[in-house]
Coordinates of C-alpha atoms in Angstrom, one line a residue:
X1 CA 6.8 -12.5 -46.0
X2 CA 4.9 -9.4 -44.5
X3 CA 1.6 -10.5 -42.3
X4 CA 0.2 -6.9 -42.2
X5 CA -0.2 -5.0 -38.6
X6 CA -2.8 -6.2 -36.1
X7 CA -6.3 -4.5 -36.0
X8 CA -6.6 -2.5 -33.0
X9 CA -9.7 -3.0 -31.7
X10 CA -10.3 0.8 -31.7
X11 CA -10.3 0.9 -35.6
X12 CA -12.9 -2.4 -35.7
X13 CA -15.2 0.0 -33.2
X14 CA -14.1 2.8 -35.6
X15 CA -15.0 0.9 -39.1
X16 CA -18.4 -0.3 -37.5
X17 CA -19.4 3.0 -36.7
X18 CA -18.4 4.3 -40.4
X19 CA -20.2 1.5 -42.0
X20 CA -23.6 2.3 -39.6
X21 CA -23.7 5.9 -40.3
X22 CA -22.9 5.5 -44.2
X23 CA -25.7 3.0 -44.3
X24 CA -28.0 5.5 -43.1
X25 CA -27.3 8.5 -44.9
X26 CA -26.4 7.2 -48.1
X27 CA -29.5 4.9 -49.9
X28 CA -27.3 2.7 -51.2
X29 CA -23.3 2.0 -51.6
X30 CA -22.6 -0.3 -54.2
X31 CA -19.1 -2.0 -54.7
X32 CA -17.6 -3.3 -57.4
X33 CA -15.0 -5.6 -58.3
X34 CA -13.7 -6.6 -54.3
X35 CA -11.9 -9.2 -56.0
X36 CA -8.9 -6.9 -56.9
X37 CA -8.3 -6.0 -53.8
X38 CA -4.9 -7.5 -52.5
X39 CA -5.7 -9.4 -49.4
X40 CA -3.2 -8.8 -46.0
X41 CA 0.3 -9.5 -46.1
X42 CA 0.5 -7.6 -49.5
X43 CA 1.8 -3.9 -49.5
X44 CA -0.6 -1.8 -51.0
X45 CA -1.1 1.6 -51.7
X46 CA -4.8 2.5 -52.5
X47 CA -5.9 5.9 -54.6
X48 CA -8.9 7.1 -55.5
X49 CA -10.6 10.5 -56.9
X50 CA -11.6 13.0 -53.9
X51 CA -14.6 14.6 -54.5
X52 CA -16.3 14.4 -50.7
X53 CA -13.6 15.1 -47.9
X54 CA -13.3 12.5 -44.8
X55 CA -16.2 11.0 -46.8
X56 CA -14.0 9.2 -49.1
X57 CA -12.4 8.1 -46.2
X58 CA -14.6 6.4 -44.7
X59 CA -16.5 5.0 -48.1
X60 CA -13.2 3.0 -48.5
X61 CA -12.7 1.8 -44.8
X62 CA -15.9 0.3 -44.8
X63 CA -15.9 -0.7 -49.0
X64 CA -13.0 -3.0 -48.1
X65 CA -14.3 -6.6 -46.8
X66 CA -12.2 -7.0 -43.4
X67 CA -11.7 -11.3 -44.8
X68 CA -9.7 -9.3 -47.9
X69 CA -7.5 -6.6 -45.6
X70 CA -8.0 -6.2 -41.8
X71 CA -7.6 -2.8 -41.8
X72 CA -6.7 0.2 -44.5
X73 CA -4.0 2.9 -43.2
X74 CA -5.2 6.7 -43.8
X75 CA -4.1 9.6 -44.6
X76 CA -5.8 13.3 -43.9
X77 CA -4.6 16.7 -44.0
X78 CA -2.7 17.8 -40.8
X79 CA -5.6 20.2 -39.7
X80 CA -7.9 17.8 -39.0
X81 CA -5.6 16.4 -35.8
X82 CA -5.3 18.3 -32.4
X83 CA -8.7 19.4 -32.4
X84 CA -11.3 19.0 -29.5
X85 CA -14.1 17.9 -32.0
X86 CA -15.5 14.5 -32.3
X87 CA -14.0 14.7 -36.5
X88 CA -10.8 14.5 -35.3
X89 CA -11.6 12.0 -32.3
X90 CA -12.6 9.5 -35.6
X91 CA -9.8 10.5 -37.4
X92 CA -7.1 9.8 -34.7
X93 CA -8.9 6.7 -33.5
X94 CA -8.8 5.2 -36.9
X95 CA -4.8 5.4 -37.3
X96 CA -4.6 8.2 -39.8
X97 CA -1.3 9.8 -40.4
X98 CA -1.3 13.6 -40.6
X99 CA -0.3 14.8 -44.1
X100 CA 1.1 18.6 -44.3
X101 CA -0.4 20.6 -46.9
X102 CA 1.2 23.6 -48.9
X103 CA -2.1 25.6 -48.8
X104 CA -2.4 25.2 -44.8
X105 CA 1.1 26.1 -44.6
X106 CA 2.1 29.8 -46.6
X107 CA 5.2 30.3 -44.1
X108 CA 6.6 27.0 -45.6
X109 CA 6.1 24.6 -42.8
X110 CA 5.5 21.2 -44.8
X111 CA 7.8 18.9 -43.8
X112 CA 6.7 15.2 -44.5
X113 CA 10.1 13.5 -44.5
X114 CA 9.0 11.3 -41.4
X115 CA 5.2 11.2 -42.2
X116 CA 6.4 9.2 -45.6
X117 CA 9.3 7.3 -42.8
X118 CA 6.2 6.3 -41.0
X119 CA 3.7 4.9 -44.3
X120 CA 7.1 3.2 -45.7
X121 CA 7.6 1.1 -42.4
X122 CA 3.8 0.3 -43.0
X123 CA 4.0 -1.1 -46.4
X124 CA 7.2 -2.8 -45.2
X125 CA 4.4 -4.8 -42.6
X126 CA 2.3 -5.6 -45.7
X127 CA 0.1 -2.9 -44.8
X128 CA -2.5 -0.7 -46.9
X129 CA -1.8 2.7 -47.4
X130 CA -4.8 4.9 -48.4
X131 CA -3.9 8.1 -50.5
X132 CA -5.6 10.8 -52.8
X133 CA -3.3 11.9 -55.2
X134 CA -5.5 15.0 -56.1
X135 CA -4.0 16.7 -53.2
X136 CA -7.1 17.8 -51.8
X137 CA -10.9 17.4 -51.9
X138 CA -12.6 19.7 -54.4
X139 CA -16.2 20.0 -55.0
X140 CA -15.5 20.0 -59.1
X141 CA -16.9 18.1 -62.0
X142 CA -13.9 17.1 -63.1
X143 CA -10.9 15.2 -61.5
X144 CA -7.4 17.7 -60.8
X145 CA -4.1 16.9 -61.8
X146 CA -2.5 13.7 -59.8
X147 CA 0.2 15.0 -57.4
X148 CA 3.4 12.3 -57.9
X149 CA 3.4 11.4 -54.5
X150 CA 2.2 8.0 -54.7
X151 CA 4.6 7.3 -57.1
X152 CA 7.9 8.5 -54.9
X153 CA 5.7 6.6 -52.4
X154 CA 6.7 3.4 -54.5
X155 CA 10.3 4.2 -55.6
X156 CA 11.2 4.6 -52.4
X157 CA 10.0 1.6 -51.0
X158 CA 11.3 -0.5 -54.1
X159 CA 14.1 1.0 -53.2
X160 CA 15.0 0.1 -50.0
X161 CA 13.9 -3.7 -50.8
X162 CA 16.2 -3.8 -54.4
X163 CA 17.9 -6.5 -52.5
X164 CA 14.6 -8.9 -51.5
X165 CA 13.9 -11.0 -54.5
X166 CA 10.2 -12.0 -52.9
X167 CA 9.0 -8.2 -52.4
X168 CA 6.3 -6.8 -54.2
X169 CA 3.9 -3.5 -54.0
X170 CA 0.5 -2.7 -55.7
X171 CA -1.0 0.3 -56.6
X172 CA -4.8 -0.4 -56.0
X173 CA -6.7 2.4 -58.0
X174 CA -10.7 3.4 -56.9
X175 CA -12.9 5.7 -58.8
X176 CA -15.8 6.5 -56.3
X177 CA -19.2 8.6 -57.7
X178 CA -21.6 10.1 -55.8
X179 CA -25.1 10.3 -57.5
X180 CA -25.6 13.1 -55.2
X181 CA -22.3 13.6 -52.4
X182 CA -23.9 15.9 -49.6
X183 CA -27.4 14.7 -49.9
X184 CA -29.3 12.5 -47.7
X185 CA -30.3 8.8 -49.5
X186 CA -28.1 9.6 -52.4
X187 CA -26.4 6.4 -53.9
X188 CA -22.7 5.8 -54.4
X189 CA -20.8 3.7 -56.4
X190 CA -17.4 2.1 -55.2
X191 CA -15.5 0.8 -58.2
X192 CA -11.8 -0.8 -57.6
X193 CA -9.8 -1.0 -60.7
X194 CA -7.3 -3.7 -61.7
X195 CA -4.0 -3.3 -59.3
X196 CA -0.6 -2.6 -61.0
X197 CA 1.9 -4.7 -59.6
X198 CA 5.7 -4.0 -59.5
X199 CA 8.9 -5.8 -57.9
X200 CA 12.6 -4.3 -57.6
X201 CA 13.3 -7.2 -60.2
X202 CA 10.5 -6.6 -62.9
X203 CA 10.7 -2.6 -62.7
X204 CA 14.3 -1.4 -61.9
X205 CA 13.1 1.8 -63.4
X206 CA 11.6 2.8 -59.9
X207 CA 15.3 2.1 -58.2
X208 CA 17.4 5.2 -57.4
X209 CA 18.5 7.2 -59.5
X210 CA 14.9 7.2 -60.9
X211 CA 14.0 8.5 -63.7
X212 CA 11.3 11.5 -63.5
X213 CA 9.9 10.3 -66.9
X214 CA 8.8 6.6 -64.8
X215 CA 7.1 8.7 -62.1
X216 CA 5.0 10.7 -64.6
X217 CA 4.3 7.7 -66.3
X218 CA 2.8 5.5 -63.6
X219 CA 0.8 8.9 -62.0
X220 CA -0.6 9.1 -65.9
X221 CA -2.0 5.3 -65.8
X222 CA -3.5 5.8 -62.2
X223 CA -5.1 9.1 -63.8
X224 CA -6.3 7.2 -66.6
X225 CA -8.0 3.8 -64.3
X226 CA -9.5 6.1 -61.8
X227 CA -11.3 8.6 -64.8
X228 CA -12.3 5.5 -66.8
X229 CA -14.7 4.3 -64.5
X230 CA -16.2 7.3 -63.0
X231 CA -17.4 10.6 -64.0
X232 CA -14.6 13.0 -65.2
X233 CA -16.3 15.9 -67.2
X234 CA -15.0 19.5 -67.6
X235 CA -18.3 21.1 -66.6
X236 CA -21.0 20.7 -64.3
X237 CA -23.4 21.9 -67.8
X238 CA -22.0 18.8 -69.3
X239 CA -22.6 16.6 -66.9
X240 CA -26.6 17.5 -66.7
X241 CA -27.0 16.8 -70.4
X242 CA -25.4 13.7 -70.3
X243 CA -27.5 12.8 -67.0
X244 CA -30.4 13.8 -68.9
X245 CA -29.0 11.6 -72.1
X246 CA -28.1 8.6 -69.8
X247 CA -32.3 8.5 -68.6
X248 CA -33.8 9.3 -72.2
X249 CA -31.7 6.3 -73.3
X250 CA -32.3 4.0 -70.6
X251 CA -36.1 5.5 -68.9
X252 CA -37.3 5.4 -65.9
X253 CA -37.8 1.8 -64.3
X254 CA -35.0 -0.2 -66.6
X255 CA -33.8 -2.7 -64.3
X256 CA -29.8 -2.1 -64.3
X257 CA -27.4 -1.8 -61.5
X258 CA -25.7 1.8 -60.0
X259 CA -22.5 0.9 -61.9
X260 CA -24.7 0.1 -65.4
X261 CA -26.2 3.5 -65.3
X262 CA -22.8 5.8 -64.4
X263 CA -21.3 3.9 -67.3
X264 CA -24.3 5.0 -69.4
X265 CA -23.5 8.3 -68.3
X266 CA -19.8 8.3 -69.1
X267 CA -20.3 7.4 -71.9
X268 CA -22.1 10.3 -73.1
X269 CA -19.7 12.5 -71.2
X270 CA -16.9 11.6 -73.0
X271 CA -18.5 11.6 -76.1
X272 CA -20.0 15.7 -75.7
X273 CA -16.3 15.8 -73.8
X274 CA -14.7 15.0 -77.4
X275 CA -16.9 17.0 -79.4
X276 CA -17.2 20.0 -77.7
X277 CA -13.2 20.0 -77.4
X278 CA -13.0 19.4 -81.3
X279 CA -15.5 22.2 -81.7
X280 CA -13.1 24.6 -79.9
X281 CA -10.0 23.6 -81.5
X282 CA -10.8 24.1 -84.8
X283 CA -13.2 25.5 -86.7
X284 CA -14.3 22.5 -89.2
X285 CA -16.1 19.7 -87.9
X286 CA -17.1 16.5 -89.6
X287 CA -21.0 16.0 -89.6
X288 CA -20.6 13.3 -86.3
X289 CA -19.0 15.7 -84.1
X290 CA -21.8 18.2 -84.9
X291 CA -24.6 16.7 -84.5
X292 CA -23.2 15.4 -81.2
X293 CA -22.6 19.2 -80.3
X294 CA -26.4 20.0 -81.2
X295 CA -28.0 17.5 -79.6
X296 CA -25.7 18.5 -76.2
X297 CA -27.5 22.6 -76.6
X298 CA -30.7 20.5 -77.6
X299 CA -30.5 18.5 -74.1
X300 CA -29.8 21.6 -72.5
X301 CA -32.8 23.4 -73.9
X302 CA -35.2 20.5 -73.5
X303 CA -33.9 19.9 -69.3
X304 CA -34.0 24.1 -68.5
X305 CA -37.7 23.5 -69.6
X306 CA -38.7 20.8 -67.5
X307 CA -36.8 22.4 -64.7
X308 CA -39.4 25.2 -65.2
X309 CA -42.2 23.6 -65.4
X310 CA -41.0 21.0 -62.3
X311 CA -41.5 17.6 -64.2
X312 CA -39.9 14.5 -65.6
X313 CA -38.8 13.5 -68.5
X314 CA -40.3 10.5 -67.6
X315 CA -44.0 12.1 -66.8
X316 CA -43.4 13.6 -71.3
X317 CA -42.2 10.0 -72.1
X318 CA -45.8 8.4 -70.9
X319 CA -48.4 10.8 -72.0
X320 CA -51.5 10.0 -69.5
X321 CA -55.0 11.1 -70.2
X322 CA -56.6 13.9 -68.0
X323 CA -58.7 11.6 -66.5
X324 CA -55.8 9.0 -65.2
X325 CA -54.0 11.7 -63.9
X326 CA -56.8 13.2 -61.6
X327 CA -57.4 9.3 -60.2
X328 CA -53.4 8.8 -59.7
X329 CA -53.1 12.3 -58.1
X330 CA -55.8 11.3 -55.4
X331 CA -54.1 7.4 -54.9
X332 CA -50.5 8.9 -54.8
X333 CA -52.0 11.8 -52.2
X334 CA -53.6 8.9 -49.9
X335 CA -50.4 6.7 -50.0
X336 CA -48.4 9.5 -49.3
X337 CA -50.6 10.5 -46.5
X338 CA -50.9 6.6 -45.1
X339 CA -47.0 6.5 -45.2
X340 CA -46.9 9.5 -43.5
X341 CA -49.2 9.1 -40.7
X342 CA -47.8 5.7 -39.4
X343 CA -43.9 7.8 -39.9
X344 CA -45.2 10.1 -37.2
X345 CA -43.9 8.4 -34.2
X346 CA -40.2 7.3 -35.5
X347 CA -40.2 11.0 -36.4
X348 CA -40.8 12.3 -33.2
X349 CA -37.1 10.5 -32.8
X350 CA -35.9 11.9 -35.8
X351 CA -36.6 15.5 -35.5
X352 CA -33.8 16.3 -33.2
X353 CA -31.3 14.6 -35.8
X354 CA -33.0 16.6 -38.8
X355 CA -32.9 19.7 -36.6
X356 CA -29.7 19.6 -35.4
X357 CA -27.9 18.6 -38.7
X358 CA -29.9 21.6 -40.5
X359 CA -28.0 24.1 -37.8
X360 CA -24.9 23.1 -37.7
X361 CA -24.3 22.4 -42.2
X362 CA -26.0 25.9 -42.1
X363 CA -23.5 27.6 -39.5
X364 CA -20.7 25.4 -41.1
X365 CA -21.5 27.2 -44.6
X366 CA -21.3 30.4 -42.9
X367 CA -17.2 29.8 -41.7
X368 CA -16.2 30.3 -45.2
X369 CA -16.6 31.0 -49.3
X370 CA -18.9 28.4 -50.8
X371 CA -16.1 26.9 -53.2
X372 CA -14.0 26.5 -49.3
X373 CA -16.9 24.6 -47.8
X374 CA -19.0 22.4 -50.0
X375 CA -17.3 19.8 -50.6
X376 CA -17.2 19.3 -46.7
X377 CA -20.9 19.3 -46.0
X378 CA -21.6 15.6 -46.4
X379 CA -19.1 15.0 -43.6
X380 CA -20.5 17.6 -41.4
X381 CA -23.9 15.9 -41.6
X382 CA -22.4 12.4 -40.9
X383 CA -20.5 13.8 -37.9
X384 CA -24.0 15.7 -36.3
X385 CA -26.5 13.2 -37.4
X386 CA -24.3 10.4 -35.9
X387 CA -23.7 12.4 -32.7
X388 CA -27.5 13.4 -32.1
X389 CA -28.8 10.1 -33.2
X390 CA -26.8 8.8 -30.5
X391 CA -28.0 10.4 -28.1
X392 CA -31.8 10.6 -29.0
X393 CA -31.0 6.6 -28.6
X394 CA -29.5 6.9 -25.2
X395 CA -32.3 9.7 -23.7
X396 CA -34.9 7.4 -25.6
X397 CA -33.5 4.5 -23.4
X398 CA -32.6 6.6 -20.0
X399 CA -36.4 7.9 -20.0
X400 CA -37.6 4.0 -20.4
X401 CA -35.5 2.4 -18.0
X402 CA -38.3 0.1 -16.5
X403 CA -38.3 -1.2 -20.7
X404 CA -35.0 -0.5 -21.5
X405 CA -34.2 -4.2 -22.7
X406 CA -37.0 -3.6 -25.3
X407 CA -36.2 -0.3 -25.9
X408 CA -33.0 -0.6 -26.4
X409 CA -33.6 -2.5 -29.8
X410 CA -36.8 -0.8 -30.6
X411 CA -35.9 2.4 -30.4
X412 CA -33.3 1.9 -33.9
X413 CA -35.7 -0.4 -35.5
X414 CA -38.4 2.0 -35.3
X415 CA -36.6 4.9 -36.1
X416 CA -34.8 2.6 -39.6
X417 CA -38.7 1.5 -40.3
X418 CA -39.4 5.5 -40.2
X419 CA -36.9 6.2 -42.8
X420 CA -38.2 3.4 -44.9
X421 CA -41.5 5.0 -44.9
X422 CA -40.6 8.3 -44.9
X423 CA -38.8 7.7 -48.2
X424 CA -41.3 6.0 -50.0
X425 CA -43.9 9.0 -48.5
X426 CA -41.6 12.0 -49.8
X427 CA -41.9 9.1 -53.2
X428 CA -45.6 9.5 -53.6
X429 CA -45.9 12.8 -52.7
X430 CA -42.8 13.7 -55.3
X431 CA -45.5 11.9 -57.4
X432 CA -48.5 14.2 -56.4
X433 CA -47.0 17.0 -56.9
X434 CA -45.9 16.0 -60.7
X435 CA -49.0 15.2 -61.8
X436 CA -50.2 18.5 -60.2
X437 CA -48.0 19.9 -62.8
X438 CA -49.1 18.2 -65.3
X439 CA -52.9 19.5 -65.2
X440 CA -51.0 22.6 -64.8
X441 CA -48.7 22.9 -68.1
X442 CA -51.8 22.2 -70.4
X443 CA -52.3 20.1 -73.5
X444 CA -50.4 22.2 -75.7
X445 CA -47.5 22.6 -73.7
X446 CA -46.8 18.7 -73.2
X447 CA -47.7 18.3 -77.0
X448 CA -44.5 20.4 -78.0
X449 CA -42.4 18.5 -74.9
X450 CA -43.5 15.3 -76.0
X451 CA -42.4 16.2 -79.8
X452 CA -39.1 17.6 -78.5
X453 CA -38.8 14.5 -76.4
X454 CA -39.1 12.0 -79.3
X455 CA -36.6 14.0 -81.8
X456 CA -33.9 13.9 -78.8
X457 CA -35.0 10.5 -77.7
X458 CA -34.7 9.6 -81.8
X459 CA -31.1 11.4 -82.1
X460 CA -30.0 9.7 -78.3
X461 CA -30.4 6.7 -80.0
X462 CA -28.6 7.1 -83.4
X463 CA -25.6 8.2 -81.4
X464 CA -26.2 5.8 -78.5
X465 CA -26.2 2.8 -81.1
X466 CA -24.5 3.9 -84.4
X467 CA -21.6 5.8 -82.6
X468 CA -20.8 5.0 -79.2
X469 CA -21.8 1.2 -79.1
X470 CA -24.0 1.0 -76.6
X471 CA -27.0 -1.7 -76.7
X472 CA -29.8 -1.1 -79.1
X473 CA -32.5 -2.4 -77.0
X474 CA -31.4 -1.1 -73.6
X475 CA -34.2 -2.2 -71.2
X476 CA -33.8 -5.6 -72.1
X477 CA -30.1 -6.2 -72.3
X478 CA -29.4 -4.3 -69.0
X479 CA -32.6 -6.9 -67.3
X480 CA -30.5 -9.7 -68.6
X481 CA -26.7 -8.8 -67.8
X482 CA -28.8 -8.5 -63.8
X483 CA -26.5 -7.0 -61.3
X484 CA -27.6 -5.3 -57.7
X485 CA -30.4 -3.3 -58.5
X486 CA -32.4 -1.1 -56.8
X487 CA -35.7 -2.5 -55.1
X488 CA -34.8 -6.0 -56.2
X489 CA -35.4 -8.3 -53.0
X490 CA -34.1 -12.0 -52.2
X491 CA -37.2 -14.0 -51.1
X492 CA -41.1 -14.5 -51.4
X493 CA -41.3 -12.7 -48.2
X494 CA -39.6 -9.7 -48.7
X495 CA -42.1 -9.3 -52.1
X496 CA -44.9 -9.8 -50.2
X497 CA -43.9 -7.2 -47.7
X498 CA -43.7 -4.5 -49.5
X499 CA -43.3 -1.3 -48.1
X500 CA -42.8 -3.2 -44.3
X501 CA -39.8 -5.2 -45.5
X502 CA -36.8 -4.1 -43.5
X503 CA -34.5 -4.4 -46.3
X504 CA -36.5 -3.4 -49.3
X505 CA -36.1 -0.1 -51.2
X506 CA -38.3 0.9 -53.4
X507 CA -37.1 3.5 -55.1
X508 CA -37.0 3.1 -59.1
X509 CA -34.6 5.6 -59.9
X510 CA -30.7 6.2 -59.2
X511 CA -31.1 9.5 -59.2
X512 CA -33.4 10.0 -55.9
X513 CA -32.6 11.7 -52.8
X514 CA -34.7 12.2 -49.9
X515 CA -36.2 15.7 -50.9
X516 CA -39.7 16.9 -52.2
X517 CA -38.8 17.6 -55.1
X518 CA -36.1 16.1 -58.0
X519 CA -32.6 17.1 -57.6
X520 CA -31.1 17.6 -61.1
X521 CA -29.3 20.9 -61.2
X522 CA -26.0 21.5 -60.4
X523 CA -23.6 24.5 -59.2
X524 CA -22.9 27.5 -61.0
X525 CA -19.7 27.1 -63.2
X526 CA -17.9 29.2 -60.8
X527 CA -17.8 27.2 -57.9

């Protein structure tokens, strides 16, 4: 039986380092169902959608617990290697094998006969082979064709074992979702899908002469694991209505994990994805898949207005008096204030990070068309955040050498502490500024958002419950079912600490990002 290779210590250094800087610019990574996973010894080929570049990458190096696989084999396109950049020092370092792409290649150039040679012999080992079908990252709502590659991948591998009774491969599927890919404190949501399991003996189907048919099939089932648990929409339009849907249906503050929600919000997509396709296939629909279609134009209408006027749906859904609103617009100015004046020194540390990130996304943009670049831009901001946090750490230290024992330890703490409070200040003053808005839109105004609010909130509901099965009362059924949730903490302590808890987030929303004001649009269609 296959023991899997041995980690090289430089891809333990190299998967601590990914899982430090993910922790930081991401709010929270959430993974689900680790128990799939086929531990080392077992060949395994793992796919997943790939919406955010060497992101994805490095979102499934460190998603992996090293107890369950000591080390997952990557893949990258082959002009990420050979360069003098710190990128490609990560890539190399972590044991990725250069793939050959048509696009980076017109003269023809894409040989891969000893690339797949190489990933064979590792899956041989009992190794874990990391691949993205799609070809390519794309910054698109909705996830491309599957390439068949994967599935040679495993003919040829049954292939040259037909003859060993006790070998047997997996295809381990992962559907990843950003909340919010390139910005900083989004959340993200790993989800591993059930493994399909074949052997020479149980699928001689896969055995040369394969049939083309067997390929098609198995890249149609990975299509079909990976979409069903992650967001797969055919526009970016369709995706903000059913957003908007999702936290109408279950408000602001329900108590339900990252993987609850996206499900919530899949939900709807497929459901506007159905009848929006019906709607332009033929020109009769039943009564259901109209009123689906409506309400879709109706979310659409209702969000572009509170994109105007810069508020919530959740600030419509609890109509406060004028008076509560001037008294929380002066406590949520303070707090914000507070927060931000004991920030001041960890950000004196920060600003070279922020700085530097800000010039080099911004020059990075520049290099190319928008569609060519964006889905890059997380990983750019990994790459120069990591690199000028180090070494605001090490000048930090070198210019407190008498203290450099202490400083050494609370230099990081400090500047995690700062981005604790930092959050929770851009929080409040998110909160300010709202309820500015508020006094601003008049009485009238809300009054006709607040009545277009409970007709959607009325039809969300109807649909939500009579059609796609979801839980009538959703605040207290997703409370019950628990899961990780945001802001939930472990101990007496933690609850009494508050806002000086080292672990605890207090952010009530999936949705957040560390910006002043709500991110909820999307690209233009074109992109």
């Amino acid at each position: 039986m296959p023991k899997g290779s041995p980690t090289s210590w430089s891809y333990i250094l190299v998967r601590l380092l990914f899982h430090f800087v993910l922790k930081i610019f991401y709010g929270t990574i959430v993974v689900e169902n680790i128990e799939y996973i086929p531990t080392t010894g077992e060949p395994c080929i793992v796919c997943s959608n790939h919406p955010n570049s060497l992101t994805d990458a490095l979102i499934l190096v460190t998603s992996i617990p090293p107890g369950t696989r000591n080390m997952l084999r990557l893949t990258a396109k082959s002009t990420q290697f050979g360069r003098k950049t710190f990128t490609s020092w990560l890539i190399e370092s972590a044991g990725t094998v250069p793939i050959k792409r048509r696009k980076d290649f017109p003269e023809g150039d894409t040989d891969n006969s000893e690339v797949m040679e190489k990933l064979i012999q590792a899956l041989e080992a009992g190794d874990a082979v990391c691949l993205f079908p799609e070809g390519g990252s794309r910054y698109h709502p909705t996830i491309a064709p599957l390439k068949t590659g994967v599935a040679r991948l495993l003919s040829d591998v049954l292939t040259r074992n037909r003859n060993n009774p006790d070998f047997s491969i997996s295809i381990l599927t992962c559907s990843l979702t950003y909340m919010h890919r390139q910005h900083f404190r989004s959340d993200v949501l790993v989800t591993f899908n059930p493994p399909m399991k074949f052997t020479p003996k149980d699928n001689p189907e896969f055995l040369a002469p394969v049939n083309f048919a067997s390929i098609r099939d198995v890249t149609s089932r990975m299509h079909q694991l990976i979409s069903s648990q992650t967001i797969d929409a055919p526009s970016w339009d369709l995706i903000r209505s059913a957003k908007l849907a999702a936290r109408i249906y279950v408000p602001l503050g329900t108590s339900m994990s990252l993987g609850d929600f996206v499900r919530v919000m899949r939900t709807f997509v497929e459901a506007f994805k159905l009848s929006k396709a019906k709607g332009e296939k033929y020109d009769q629909q039943n009564q259901e898949d109209d009123d689906i279609n409506r309400l879709r134009n109706d979310l659409k209408k209702y969000q572009d207005n509170l994109v105007y006027w810069g508020i919530k749906d959740d600030r419509i859904r609890r109509p406060l008096r004028r008076r509560t609103i001037i008294s929380r617009i002066f406590v949520r100015l303070i707090w914000s204030f507070c927060l931000m004046s004991i920030s001041l020194p960890g950000l004196v540390l920060w600003a070279p990070v922020f700085v530097t990130t800000f010039i080099g996304v911004r020059n990075f943009k520049k290099s190319g068309p928008t569609w060519d670049t964006w889905d890059e831009i997380a990983q750019y901001k990994l790459v120069y955040g990591l690199i000028s946090g180090v070494i605001v750490w090490i000048s930090s230290v070198l210019l407190t050498l008498p203290f450099a024992v202490i400083t050494v330890i609370l230099v990081p703490a400090l500047m995690w502490m700062t981005l604790r409070w930092l959050e929770d200040a851009v929080s409040a003053f998110r909160a300010f500024t709202a309820l500015l808005r508020l006094l601003w839109v008049g009485p009238m105004t809300l009054k006709e958002l607040r009545e277009t609010r409970d007709d959607l909130h009325s039809r969300i509901m109807n649909v939500a419950v009579g059609t796609l099965g979801l839980p009538q009362n959703p605040e207290k059924y997703f409370l019950e079912s628990g899961g990780r949730e945001k802001g939930r903490v472990k101990s007496k302590w933690e609850s009494g600490a508050k806002y000086f808890s080292m672990r605890r987030r207090r952010k009530r929303d999936w949705n957040e990002t560390l910006r002043l004001y709500d991110k909820v649009d999307y690209p233009d269609e074109g992109l």
